[in-house]
C-alpha positions as a printed Julia matrix, in Angstrom:
537×3 Matrix{Float64}:
 110.41  126.86   63.25
 110.93  127.43   66.97
 113.24  125.1    68.84
 112.0   122.94   71.7
 113.67  125.35   74.13
 112.07  128.4    72.52
 108.65  126.79   72.51
 109.03  125.87   76.17
 110.19  129.38   77.09
 107.16  130.88   75.35
 104.86  128.39   77.05
 106.29  129.14   80.49
 105.62  132.85   80.03
 102.08  132.12   78.84
 101.35  129.78   81.77
 102.75  132.19   84.33
 100.44  134.92   83.04
  97.24  133.04   82.32
  96.85  129.95   84.54
  93.56  130.26   86.4
  93.47  130.42   90.17
  91.35  127.25   90.28
  94.14  125.37   88.5
  97.14  126.95   90.22
  95.69  126.31   93.69
  95.18  122.61   92.98
  98.59  122.1    91.36
 100.52  123.93   94.05
  98.84  121.83   96.76
 100.36  118.76   95.11
 103.84  120.21   94.62
 103.47  120.66   90.86
 104.98  123.87   89.47
 103.27  124.47   86.11
 105.36  127.54   85.27
 108.21  125.09   84.59
 108.4   122.02   82.42
 107.2   119.19   84.66
 109.42  116.07   84.64
 107.4   113.0    83.68
 109.92  110.23   84.27
 110.74  108.75   87.67
 113.08  105.83   88.33
 114.5   107.0    91.62
 115.1   110.48   90.28
 112.95  112.86   88.27
 113.83  113.55   84.63
 112.45  113.71   81.09
 114.01  114.81   77.82
 111.52  113.34   75.36
 108.65  115.02   73.56
 106.88  117.79   75.45
 103.28  116.83   76.21
 100.46  119.21   77.05
  98.05  118.71   79.92
  94.82  120.49   79.03
  91.77  121.07   81.22
  88.74  119.59   79.39
  86.37  121.93   81.22
  87.89  125.21   80.09
  90.45  124.28   77.46
  93.25  125.99   79.38
  96.77  124.63   79.2
  97.69  123.33   82.64
 101.32  122.34   82.12
 103.96  121.06   79.76
 105.22  117.63   80.77
 108.6   116.16   79.82
 108.04  112.65   78.48
 110.48  109.74   78.39
 113.05  109.5    75.64
 113.88  106.0    74.33
 117.08  106.04   76.39
 115.19  107.07   79.54
 112.62  104.33   79.0
 115.38  101.76   78.65
 117.08  103.03   81.8
 113.81  103.04   83.75
 113.1    99.44   82.78
 116.62   98.42   83.79
 116.26  100.14   87.15
 112.88   98.49   87.67
 114.53   95.09   87.22
 117.23   96.0    89.75
 114.59   97.3    92.16
 112.65   94.05   91.86
 115.73   92.05   92.83
 115.94   94.16   95.99
 112.24   94.17   96.82
 111.47   90.49   96.24
 113.41   89.47   99.36
 111.71   92.01  101.62
 109.33   90.01  103.86
 105.73   90.32  102.71
 104.44   91.83  105.99
 107.12   94.54  105.71
 105.93   95.23  102.19
 102.48   95.52  103.72
 103.78   98.09  106.19
 105.05  100.18  103.27
 101.61   99.92  101.69
 100.07  101.08  104.96
 102.25  104.18  104.87
 101.31  104.8   101.24
  97.67  104.53  102.28
  98.17  107.17  104.97
 100.01  109.5   102.61
  97.31  109.18   99.94
  94.52  109.73  102.44
  96.19  112.93  103.64
  96.06  114.27  100.07
  92.76  112.65   99.05
  90.8   115.85   98.47
  93.65  117.57   96.62
  94.19  114.55   94.38
  90.46  114.28   93.79
  90.39  117.91   92.71
  93.26  117.24   90.3
  91.34  114.34   88.76
  88.42  116.72   88.19
  90.73  119.4    86.78
  92.7   117.22   84.38
  90.31  114.37   83.53
  86.98  116.21   83.87
  84.89  113.99   86.17
  82.9   115.73   88.89
  84.45  116.4    92.28
  82.7   113.64   94.23
  83.77  111.08   91.63
  87.34  112.39   91.64
  87.59  112.1    95.41
  85.89  108.7    95.25
  88.5   107.53   92.77
  91.33  108.43   95.13
  89.44  106.74   97.96
  89.44  103.61   95.82
  93.25  103.7    95.78
  93.24  104.21   99.56
  90.93  101.22   99.96
  93.15   99.09   97.7
  96.18   99.97   99.82
  94.21   98.82  102.89
  93.39   95.62  101.06
  97.04   95.11  100.11
  98.15   95.51  103.74
  95.97   92.6   104.81
  96.82   90.61  101.7
 100.54   90.86  102.47
  99.97   88.38  105.33
  97.56   86.18  103.38
  99.16   85.49   99.98
  99.18   81.82  100.76
  99.98   78.75   98.74
  98.67   75.35   99.79
  99.69   71.84  100.72
  98.35   69.01   98.57
  98.23   65.35   99.58
 100.66   63.15   97.71
  99.93   59.59   96.61
 103.52   58.66   97.53
 104.43   57.86  101.16
 106.67   60.43  102.81
 105.96   63.1   100.19
 104.12   66.43  100.22
 103.2    68.7    97.36
 103.29   72.47   97.85
 101.9    75.18   95.6
 104.13   78.17   96.28
 103.63   81.8    95.18
 106.73   83.96   94.7
 107.19   87.48   93.33
 106.7    87.67   89.58
 109.12   90.4    88.48
 108.42   93.73   86.81
 104.75   94.64   86.29
 103.93   97.41   83.82
 100.67   99.31   84.2
  99.34  101.04   81.08
  96.33  102.98   82.31
  93.61  105.01   80.58
  92.49  108.61   81.0
  89.09  107.88   82.55
  90.45  106.5    85.82
  93.85  108.21   86.03
  94.42  107.2    89.68
  92.31  104.18   90.64
  93.43  101.71   87.97
  97.05  102.24   88.97
  96.0   101.72   92.58
  94.35   98.39   91.75
  97.6    97.19   90.24
 100.19   98.81   92.49
  98.67   97.55   95.73
  98.64   93.95   94.54
 102.02   94.21   92.82
 103.78   95.7    95.86
 102.2    93.21   98.23
 103.42   90.42   95.96
 107.01   91.76   95.97
 107.23   93.11   92.43
 108.55   96.32   90.94
 105.94   98.32   89.02
 106.42  100.76   86.17
 103.51  103.02   85.21
 102.79  104.47   81.81
  99.65  106.63   82.27
  97.5   108.12   79.54
  99.39  110.92   77.82
  96.39  113.2    78.44
  96.4   112.8    82.25
 100.1   112.99   83.15
  99.71  115.36   86.11
  97.55  112.88   88.03
 100.27  110.26   87.6
 103.04  112.63   88.6
 101.18  113.74   91.73
 100.52  110.14   92.79
 104.11  109.1    92.1
 105.45  111.98   94.21
 103.39  110.72   97.14
 104.35  107.06   96.69
 108.04  107.82   96.11
 108.26  109.84   99.31
 107.15  106.78  101.27
 109.6   104.5    99.48
 112.43  106.93  100.15
 111.64  107.07  103.88
 111.83  103.29  104.01
 115.08  102.96  102.08
 113.36  101.29   99.13
 114.56  102.08   95.58
 112.23  104.52   93.85
 112.11  102.3    90.78
 109.94   99.88   92.77
 107.16  102.27   91.68
 108.52  103.99   88.58
 106.81  106.3    86.1
 107.3   106.89   82.38
 105.02  109.46   80.78
 104.82  109.26   77.01
 102.85  108.42   73.92
 102.4   105.31   71.78
 106.13  104.7    71.36
 106.63  104.44   75.12
 103.7   102.04   75.45
 104.99   99.9    72.58
 108.47   99.85   74.09
 107.09   98.54   77.37
 104.97   95.88   75.69
 107.97   94.65   73.7
 110.46   94.66   76.56
 111.78   91.36   77.89
 112.43   93.19   81.18
 108.66   93.35   81.78
 107.12   90.14   83.1
 103.49   91.26   83.02
 101.66   94.09   81.29
  98.34   95.28   82.71
  96.59   97.32   80.0
  93.39   99.31   80.32
  92.02  100.9    77.16
  90.3   100.27   73.86
  89.72   96.89   72.29
  91.76   97.83   69.23
  94.88   98.81   71.18
  94.38   95.98   73.67
  94.45   93.48   70.83
  97.83   94.86   69.72
  99.23   94.88   73.26
  98.03   91.32   73.86
  99.65   90.0    70.69
 102.92   91.78   71.39
 103.25   90.61   74.99
 102.15   87.06   74.25
 104.53   86.83   71.29
 107.4    87.03   73.79
 105.55   84.77   76.29
 104.93   87.55   78.78
 101.83   87.71   80.96
  99.11   90.14   79.95
  96.07   91.45   81.8
  93.53   93.25   79.62
  90.66   95.53   80.69
  89.04   96.69   77.46
  85.65   97.8    76.15
  82.33   97.7    77.94
  78.98   97.84   76.12
  76.98   97.42   79.29
  73.24   96.75   79.58
  70.65   97.27   82.28
  67.55   95.06   82.09
  64.42   96.3    83.88
  61.59   93.89   84.62
  57.99   94.96   85.15
  58.22   94.13   88.86
  61.31   96.31   89.41
  61.41   99.01   92.07
  61.61  102.06   89.81
  62.57  104.34   92.7
  65.87  102.42   92.73
  66.25  101.49   89.08
  65.7   104.89   87.46
  68.36  106.8    89.45
  70.81  103.94   89.0
  70.41  103.95   85.22
  70.68  107.75   85.27
  74.01  107.59   87.08
  75.21  104.68   84.96
  74.53  106.53   81.71
  75.34  110.12   82.68
  77.95  109.75   85.44
  81.49  110.65   84.3
  79.75  111.9    81.13
  79.43  108.28   79.99
  83.2   107.72   80.09
  83.41  104.81   82.51
  84.22  101.33   81.22
  81.1   100.28   83.12
  78.81  103.09   81.92
  75.29  101.99   80.97
  75.06  102.14   77.17
  72.1    99.84   76.52
  68.78   99.79   78.38
  66.25   96.98   77.93
  62.78   97.59   79.38
  59.98   95.08   79.77
  57.1    96.36   77.66
  54.59   97.17   80.39
  57.03   99.3    82.39
  58.76  101.07   79.49
  56.54  104.22   79.25
  56.73  105.04   82.96
  60.43  104.26   83.21
  61.31  106.46   80.24
  59.12  109.28   81.55
  60.93  109.25   84.88
  64.35  108.94   83.27
  63.73  111.82   80.88
  62.69  113.99   83.81
  66.08  113.36   85.43
  67.89  114.1    82.18
  65.98  117.39   81.88
  67.32  118.52   85.23
  71.02  118.04   84.47
  73.22  120.6    82.76
  76.89  121.3    82.18
  79.0   122.79   84.92
  82.45  123.08   86.43
  83.3   119.6    87.79
  84.88  121.26   90.81
  81.57  122.86   91.8
  79.68  120.71   94.35
  76.33  120.89   92.55
  77.64  119.81   89.13
  76.55  116.38   87.85
  77.62  116.72   84.2
  81.24  117.39   83.41
  82.89  117.52   79.98
  84.08  114.83   77.65
  87.82  114.46   78.02
  88.94  115.58   74.57
  87.68  117.32   71.44
  88.05  113.99   69.63
  85.57  112.44   72.08
  83.03  115.08   71.07
  83.45  113.86   67.51
  82.83  110.27   68.61
  79.63  111.4    70.36
  78.41  113.32   67.32
  79.14  110.4    64.99
  77.21  108.01   67.25
  74.18  110.3    67.32
  74.32  110.7    63.56
  74.48  106.93   63.13
  71.37  106.58   65.26
  69.5   109.25   63.32
  70.5   107.71   59.99
  69.09  104.38   61.17
  65.76  106.03   61.98
  66.14  106.07   65.77
  63.97  108.43   67.78
  66.09  110.8    69.87
  64.09  111.17   73.07
  66.43  113.72   74.61
  69.83  115.23   73.93
  71.63  114.57   70.68
  73.55  117.83   70.36
  76.74  119.51   71.53
  76.4   122.4    73.96
  77.14  125.7    72.25
  77.39  129.3    73.46
  78.2   128.4    77.05
  79.38  131.22   79.25
  83.08  131.57   80.02
  85.06  129.69   81.14
  82.98  126.66   80.07
  82.93  127.9    76.47
  86.33  126.28   76.0
  85.18  122.9    77.29
  83.93  119.69   75.66
  80.3   119.5    76.78
  77.61  117.38   75.13
  73.97  116.7    75.96
  73.32  113.25   77.44
  71.26  111.36   74.92
  68.51  108.74   75.06
  67.71  107.06   71.75
  65.01  104.57   70.76
  66.27  102.68   67.67
  63.68  101.34   65.23
  64.93   97.76   65.64
  66.79   95.81   68.3
  69.41   93.82   66.45
  72.74   93.19   68.17
  74.37   92.65   64.77
  73.89   96.33   63.93
  76.8    98.67   64.6
  74.67  101.05   66.64
  74.14   98.29   69.21
  77.48   96.45   68.94
  79.78   99.45   69.13
  80.88  100.91   72.45
  80.45  104.7    72.38
  82.57  106.34   75.09
  80.08  109.15   75.64
  76.66  109.64   77.31
  74.56  107.9    74.65
  71.93  105.41   75.87
  70.09  103.16   73.4
  66.76  101.65   74.53
  65.04   98.43   73.5
  61.69   96.97   74.63
  61.28   93.25   75.33
  58.54   90.87   76.43
  60.33   87.95   78.13
  63.51   87.9    80.2
  65.12   85.32   77.91
  64.88   87.82   75.05
  66.64   90.5    77.11
  69.37   88.06   78.16
  70.01   87.22   74.51
  70.33   90.94   73.73
  72.6    91.47   76.71
  74.88   88.66   75.53
  74.64   89.46   71.83
  77.52   91.95   71.64
  81.28   91.29   71.54
  81.94   92.99   74.87
  81.22   91.42   78.26
  82.11   93.74   81.12
  79.1    94.74   83.24
  75.38   94.0    83.33
  72.46   94.71   85.62
  69.01   93.21   86.23
  66.24   95.02   88.09
  63.61   92.7    89.55
  61.98   91.54   92.79
  61.35   88.0    91.56
  63.9    85.48   92.78
  63.21   83.28   89.76
  64.46   86.05   87.48
  67.55   86.39   89.65
  68.29   82.69   89.27
  68.07   82.89   85.49
  70.18   86.04   85.32
  73.15   84.83   87.38
  72.97   81.2    86.23
  74.52   79.28   83.32
  71.97   80.6    80.79
  72.13   84.15   82.15
  74.36   87.15   81.61
  77.79   86.3    80.17
  79.45   89.46   81.51
  82.2    89.56   84.12
  80.01   91.7    86.38
  76.45   90.41   86.81
  74.5    92.67   89.18
  71.0    92.45   90.59
  69.23   95.63   91.7
  72.56   97.44   91.4
  73.59   99.51   88.38
  76.3    98.59   85.9
  78.64  101.26   87.2
  80.42  101.75   90.51
  82.1    98.5    91.6
  83.63   97.96   95.04
  87.23   96.79   95.47
  86.53   93.57   97.38
  85.64   91.44   94.36
  87.74   90.92   91.26
  86.95   93.5    88.57
  86.98   92.61   84.9
  85.09   91.39   81.88
  84.79   88.51   79.46
  84.89   88.14   75.68
  86.41   91.17   73.91
  86.65   92.99   77.22
  89.77   90.88   77.61
  89.15   88.33   80.41
  91.38   90.3    82.78
  90.74   90.58   86.53
  92.03   93.34   88.81
  91.4    94.6    92.33
  89.98   92.1    94.85
  89.02   88.44   94.96
  91.68   86.15   93.5
  93.12   88.86   91.22
  96.36   88.88   93.27
  97.21   85.41   91.98
  98.12   86.93   88.6
 100.87   89.03   90.17
 102.93   86.1    91.46
 104.94   83.26   89.98
 103.49   79.88   90.91
 105.54   76.75   91.48
 104.46   73.2    92.28
 107.03   71.76   94.7
 107.09   68.07   95.55
 109.13   67.4    98.68
 110.37   63.9    99.55
 111.17   63.51  103.25
 111.3    59.7   103.18
 114.06   57.15  102.59
 112.46   55.91   99.37
 112.02   57.5    95.94
 108.92   55.94   94.36
 107.61   57.22   91.04
 104.1    58.57   90.64
 101.28   56.49   89.17
 103.06   53.33   90.26
 105.59   53.51   87.43
 108.49   51.04   87.81
 111.82   51.9    86.22
 114.34   49.59   87.86
 117.12   47.93   85.84
 116.82   44.12   85.81
 120.36   43.33   84.72
């Protein structure tokens, strides 16, 4: 058996000889040297002596780099340094923290296109989506700059003369971000911008399959911190596998864990963090539905469903996975949708004309194939797709490409696994309904509750959809698809999606420690509710 050093030496020779120009150009633009082992731990200095991880391009199958993950000792040290960094950063005035965020925003914007290309290279989403994801981080930094002057508490009237009650937000502590492969930049941005504005230290454990995106972002952020004399561990990084994630969830040094991923792992993370009375923010599965009424504008609805189901190869948390069509409009809608599906084919995500990139891993291809087989076994009609691409020309022959699929199951029963199960792939199941109430029941009839969309021009339908008897999802759209949220509102879902909220709105309130402070500025000390407790003797 070869030693770790021998394996690494062999890998370095292989990478130096075979790394494609498309990959080497992108990596070099972001100061990543793939011919060497890439350090994946940052706590003020770069290191990594744990297991070597491979970053693999899902489009071609080529090995991009070997990344040094965190050893248990390095994880422990990084958490300790994060706590020390928090104690420094919490007393920095909030507007000055905002100024640091402004500089991070400028640094990210300067590298937006390069980072977007890296997202396409390592994750697999098409170029415009990769750049858009980085733009989302830029936008969140903008948001955090303004928020740094607006993270206000409030003054509450007291029933006691000469008293005031204050609700005061203060920095929370150390916030850990455990992010998923499908948004390897933006999810961290949602959390980091709010966490920094609030005065916390943040430690990031990215998906082990997208470490280069995390390393590139951390290099940019750390350069800004260094220029401002801020400890690097204010925005630390620990690349690793399950053991690293479990160590973070269990650590008493971590005050809040923000986890994005599957329902199964999220359930474990939630139990672990809550067992030690830590805060937890969960963004889990999405089994999202679009409902199309007969009066809908199909020129808007059809392209939106197409993007929702096929964009990012169906690997967004908000991807459209269920489509409910009112009976009279179903034939025309499906005809138009199938025409769009017929015009899309696999391609290099870095090419401007490509709309369909690969699935992220070979295992994801297996998930896709199993979902299609489950549909076929249940008697569903496969209207289009249903197979894995084979015999593609090089270099795509090494990629994970599948045909986007539209299926028409024989029955619409939300208790069946084919409807209840989130499939992280471009598989769209279609049901036909007569009345809106029926479609709402279907929309709400699954465990997940992330995103939903209604297409109609009747204001009465809108009222039902967004009201108390309407969609129970965290995102309830009208004439907008399920996928592609802006940063201004809080993002998150209900039910088994985890109830977490990130990004805009009031999401920042989770990243602070709240205190109710009653201040007595009088010469008396009355008790509340008129209670009398005066000795009579």
